[in-house]
Amino acid sequence: MARDKLSETEIDEALSALPGWARAEDGRSIMRRFTFADFGEAFAFMARSALAAEKMDHHPDWSNVYKTVDVMLSTHDAGGVTELDVALARRMNGYAGG
Ligand code: HBI
């Protein structure tokens, strides 16, 4: 099921196909820093990602400073990384241009 926690091996496999993403120090999230040309680009990325997240009913933990967006993805209900996080990370990479 999409909300089942992935195994360590499954997370490694998923990360190998997700450029820029790595495990977070909390041991139950994946993270990526996105850096854009300016604040407008960063905010456009956040707007697209927010709409996708809302449709998926799956939301990022993130912060924005000027043209940088730091994202942590975790499935809080499951206490770890699930296919939903992988799917949202893939979409975010797409919105960031790869
Ligand atoms: N977003 N990242 C994340 N993790 C969740 O567990 C989660 C969510 N968004 C909505 C959501 N869960 C709800 O389905 C429930 O908490 C009701």
PDB file of C-alpha atoms and ligand atoms in Angstrom:
ATOM      1  CA  MET A   1       0.000   0.000   0.000  1.00  0.00           C
ATOM      2  CA  ALA A   2       1.169   3.546  -0.692  1.00  0.00           C
ATOM      3  CA  ARG A   3       1.292   4.391   3.023  1.00  0.00           C
ATOM      4  CA  ASP A   4       3.342   1.331   4.037  1.00  0.00           C
ATOM      5  CA  LYS A   5       6.836   2.181   5.249  1.00  0.00           C
ATOM      6  CA  LEU A   6       9.545   1.325   2.738  1.00  0.00           C
ATOM      7  CA  SER A   7      12.432  -0.901   3.824  1.00  0.00           C
ATOM      8  CA  GLU A   8      15.975   0.498   3.926  1.00  0.00           C
ATOM      9  CA  THR A   9      16.709  -1.290   0.654  1.00  0.00           C
ATOM     10  CA  GLU A  10      13.600   0.095  -0.993  1.00  0.00           C
ATOM     11  CA  ILE A  11      14.564   3.618   0.127  1.00  0.00           C
ATOM     12  CA  ASP A  12      18.063   3.165  -1.322  1.00  0.00           C
ATOM     13  CA  GLU A  13      16.569   1.995  -4.619  1.00  0.00           C
ATOM     14  CA  ALA A  14      14.167   4.924  -4.704  1.00  0.00           C
ATOM     15  CA  LEU A  15      16.931   7.437  -3.918  1.00  0.00           C
ATOM     16  CA  SER A  16      19.096   6.109  -6.735  1.00  0.00           C
ATOM     17  CA  ALA A  17      16.366   7.259  -9.140  1.00  0.00           C
ATOM     18  CA  LEU A  18      15.796  10.620  -7.410  1.00  0.00           C
ATOM     19  CA  PRO A  19      18.600  13.051  -8.286  1.00  0.00           C
ATOM     20  CA  GLY A  20      19.428  15.449  -5.444  1.00  0.00           C
ATOM     21  CA  TRP A  21      17.587  13.557  -2.715  1.00  0.00           C
ATOM     22  CA  ALA A  22      19.245  11.965   0.308  1.00  0.00           C
ATOM     23  CA  ARG A  23      18.280  10.505   3.642  1.00  0.00           C
ATOM     24  CA  ALA A  24      17.660  13.042   6.369  1.00  0.00           C
ATOM     25  CA  GLU A  25      19.356  12.901   9.755  1.00  0.00           C
ATOM     26  CA  ASP A  26      16.087  12.138  11.537  1.00  0.00           C
ATOM     27  CA  GLY A  27      16.234   8.639  10.021  1.00  0.00           C
ATOM     28  CA  ARG A  28      12.668   8.714   8.749  1.00  0.00           C
ATOM     29  CA  SER A  29      12.663  11.339   6.009  1.00  0.00           C
ATOM     30  CA  ILE A  30      14.259  12.122   2.691  1.00  0.00           C
ATOM     31  CA  MET A  31      15.477  15.618   1.924  1.00  0.00           C
ATOM     32  CA  ARG A  32      16.593  17.870  -0.878  1.00  0.00           C
ATOM     33  CA  ARG A  33      17.686  21.493  -1.172  1.00  0.00           C
ATOM     34  CA  PHE A  34      16.393  23.218  -4.308  1.00  0.00           C
ATOM     35  CA  THR A  35      18.124  26.425  -5.396  1.00  0.00           C
ATOM     36  CA  PHE A  36      16.528  28.662  -8.009  1.00  0.00           C
ATOM     37  CA  ALA A  37      17.486  31.771  -9.953  1.00  0.00           C
ATOM     38  CA  ASP A  38      15.470  34.071  -7.726  1.00  0.00           C
ATOM     39  CA  PHE A  39      12.575  34.222  -5.269  1.00  0.00           C
ATOM     40  CA  GLY A  40       9.937  34.195  -8.018  1.00  0.00           C
ATOM     41  CA  GLU A  41      11.215  30.879  -9.384  1.00  0.00           C
ATOM     42  CA  ALA A  42      11.392  29.403  -5.899  1.00  0.00           C
ATOM     43  CA  PHE A  43       7.866  30.486  -5.108  1.00  0.00           C
ATOM     44  CA  ALA A  44       6.496  29.214  -8.435  1.00  0.00           C
ATOM     45  CA  PHE A  45       8.037  25.843  -7.592  1.00  0.00           C
ATOM     46  CA  MET A  46       6.410  25.932  -4.169  1.00  0.00           C
ATOM     47  CA  ALA A  47       3.025  26.839  -5.659  1.00  0.00           C
ATOM     48  CA  ARG A  48       3.140  23.909  -8.103  1.00  0.00           C
ATOM     49  CA  SER A  49       4.339  21.553  -5.408  1.00  0.00           C
ATOM     50  CA  ALA A  50       1.663  22.728  -2.977  1.00  0.00           C
ATOM     51  CA  LEU A  51      -1.118  22.049  -5.484  1.00  0.00           C
ATOM     52  CA  ALA A  52       0.265  18.586  -6.192  1.00  0.00           C
ATOM     53  CA  ALA A  53       0.644  17.888  -2.473  1.00  0.00           C
ATOM     54  CA  GLU A  54      -2.931  18.912  -1.787  1.00  0.00           C
ATOM     55  CA  LYS A  55      -4.242  16.646  -4.560  1.00  0.00           C
ATOM     56  CA  MET A  56      -2.197  13.771  -3.152  1.00  0.00           C
ATOM     57  CA  ASP A  57      -3.252  14.596   0.409  1.00  0.00           C
ATOM     58  CA  HIS A  58       0.432  14.344   1.199  1.00  0.00           C
ATOM     59  CA  HIS A  59       2.325  17.402   2.379  1.00  0.00           C
ATOM     60  CA  PRO A  60       5.969  18.436   2.559  1.00  0.00           C
ATOM     61  CA  ASP A  61       7.830  19.825   5.555  1.00  0.00           C
ATOM     62  CA  TRP A  62       9.716  22.676   3.971  1.00  0.00           C
ATOM     63  CA  SER A  63      11.224  26.087   4.390  1.00  0.00           C
ATOM     64  CA  ASN A  64      12.099  28.875   2.017  1.00  0.00           C
ATOM     65  CA  VAL A  65      14.757  31.545   2.272  1.00  0.00           C
ATOM     66  CA  TYR A  66      14.918  33.804  -0.800  1.00  0.00           C
ATOM     67  CA  LYS A  67      15.758  31.444  -3.695  1.00  0.00           C
ATOM     68  CA  THR A  68      16.376  28.302  -1.651  1.00  0.00           C
ATOM     69  CA  VAL A  69      13.737  25.744  -0.717  1.00  0.00           C
ATOM     70  CA  ASP A  70      14.644  22.990   1.765  1.00  0.00           C
ATOM     71  CA  VAL A  71      12.278  20.032   1.619  1.00  0.00           C
ATOM     72  CA  MET A  72      11.852  17.089   3.980  1.00  0.00           C
ATOM     73  CA  LEU A  73       9.451  14.336   2.995  1.00  0.00           C
ATOM     74  CA  SER A  74       8.111  11.774   5.397  1.00  0.00           C
ATOM     75  CA  THR A  75       4.790  10.035   5.893  1.00  0.00           C
ATOM     76  CA  HIS A  76       3.928  11.144   9.404  1.00  0.00           C
ATOM     77  CA  ASP A  77       1.119   8.608   9.783  1.00  0.00           C
ATOM     78  CA  ALA A  78       3.559   5.770   8.992  1.00  0.00           C
ATOM     79  CA  GLY A  79       6.586   7.180  10.842  1.00  0.00           C
ATOM     80  CA  GLY A  80       8.853   6.833   7.843  1.00  0.00           C
ATOM     81  CA  VAL A  81       9.307   7.030   4.101  1.00  0.00           C
ATOM     82  CA  THR A  82       6.608   5.570   1.857  1.00  0.00           C
ATOM     83  CA  GLU A  83       5.807   5.483  -1.850  1.00  0.00           C
ATOM     84  CA  LEU A  84       3.889   8.722  -1.359  1.00  0.00           C
ATOM     85  CA  ASP A  85       7.118  10.516  -0.440  1.00  0.00           C
ATOM     86  CA  VAL A  86       8.886   9.041  -3.438  1.00  0.00           C
ATOM     87  CA  ALA A  87       6.026  10.101  -5.720  1.00  0.00           C
ATOM     88  CA  LEU A  88       6.000  13.664  -4.366  1.00  0.00           C
ATOM     89  CA  ALA A  89       9.806  13.913  -4.586  1.00  0.00           C
ATOM     90  CA  ARG A  90       9.631  12.828  -8.239  1.00  0.00           C
ATOM     91  CA  ARG A  91       7.026  15.475  -8.974  1.00  0.00           C
ATOM     92  CA  MET A  92       9.036  18.160  -7.210  1.00  0.00           C
ATOM     93  CA  ASN A  93      12.099  17.272  -9.266  1.00  0.00           C
ATOM     94  CA  GLY A  94       9.930  17.683 -12.345  1.00  0.00           C
ATOM     95  CA  TYR A  95       8.685  21.090 -11.233  1.00  0.00           C
ATOM     96  CA  ALA A  96      12.267  22.167 -10.541  1.00  0.00           C
ATOM     97  CA  GLY A  97      13.222  21.221 -14.090  1.00  0.00           C
ATOM     98  CA  GLY A  98      14.730  17.823 -13.380  1.00  0.00           C
TER      99      GLY A  98
HETATM  100  N1  HBI B   1       1.385  14.511   4.810  1.00  0.00           N
HETATM  101  N2  HBI B   1       3.652  14.161   4.818  1.00  0.00           N
HETATM  102  C1  HBI B   1       2.430  13.800   5.221  1.00  0.00           C
HETATM  103  N3  HBI B   1       2.294  12.727   6.031  1.00  0.00           N
HETATM  104  C2  HBI B   1       1.074  12.335   6.458  1.00  0.00           C
HETATM  105  O1  HBI B   1       0.990  11.351   7.196  1.00  0.00           O
HETATM  106  C3  HBI B   1      -0.051  13.054   6.030  1.00  0.00           C
HETATM  107  C4  HBI B   1       0.159  14.156   5.200  1.00  0.00           C
HETATM  108  N4  HBI B   1      -0.892  14.866   4.785  1.00  0.00           N
HETATM  109  C5  HBI B   1      -2.226  14.561   5.158  1.00  0.00           C
HETATM  110  C6  HBI B   1      -2.363  13.388   6.008  1.00  0.00           C
HETATM  111  N5  HBI B   1      -1.330  12.690   6.406  1.00  0.00           N
HETATM  112  C7  HBI B   1      -3.735  12.999   6.329  1.00  0.00           C
HETATM  113  O2  HBI B   1      -4.169  11.984   5.461  1.00  0.00           O
HETATM  114  C8  HBI B   1      -4.027  12.452   7.708  1.00  0.00           C
HETATM  115  O3  HBI B   1      -3.229  12.976   8.669  1.00  0.00           O
HETATM  116  C9  HBI B   1      -5.502  12.543   7.993  1.00  0.00           C
END
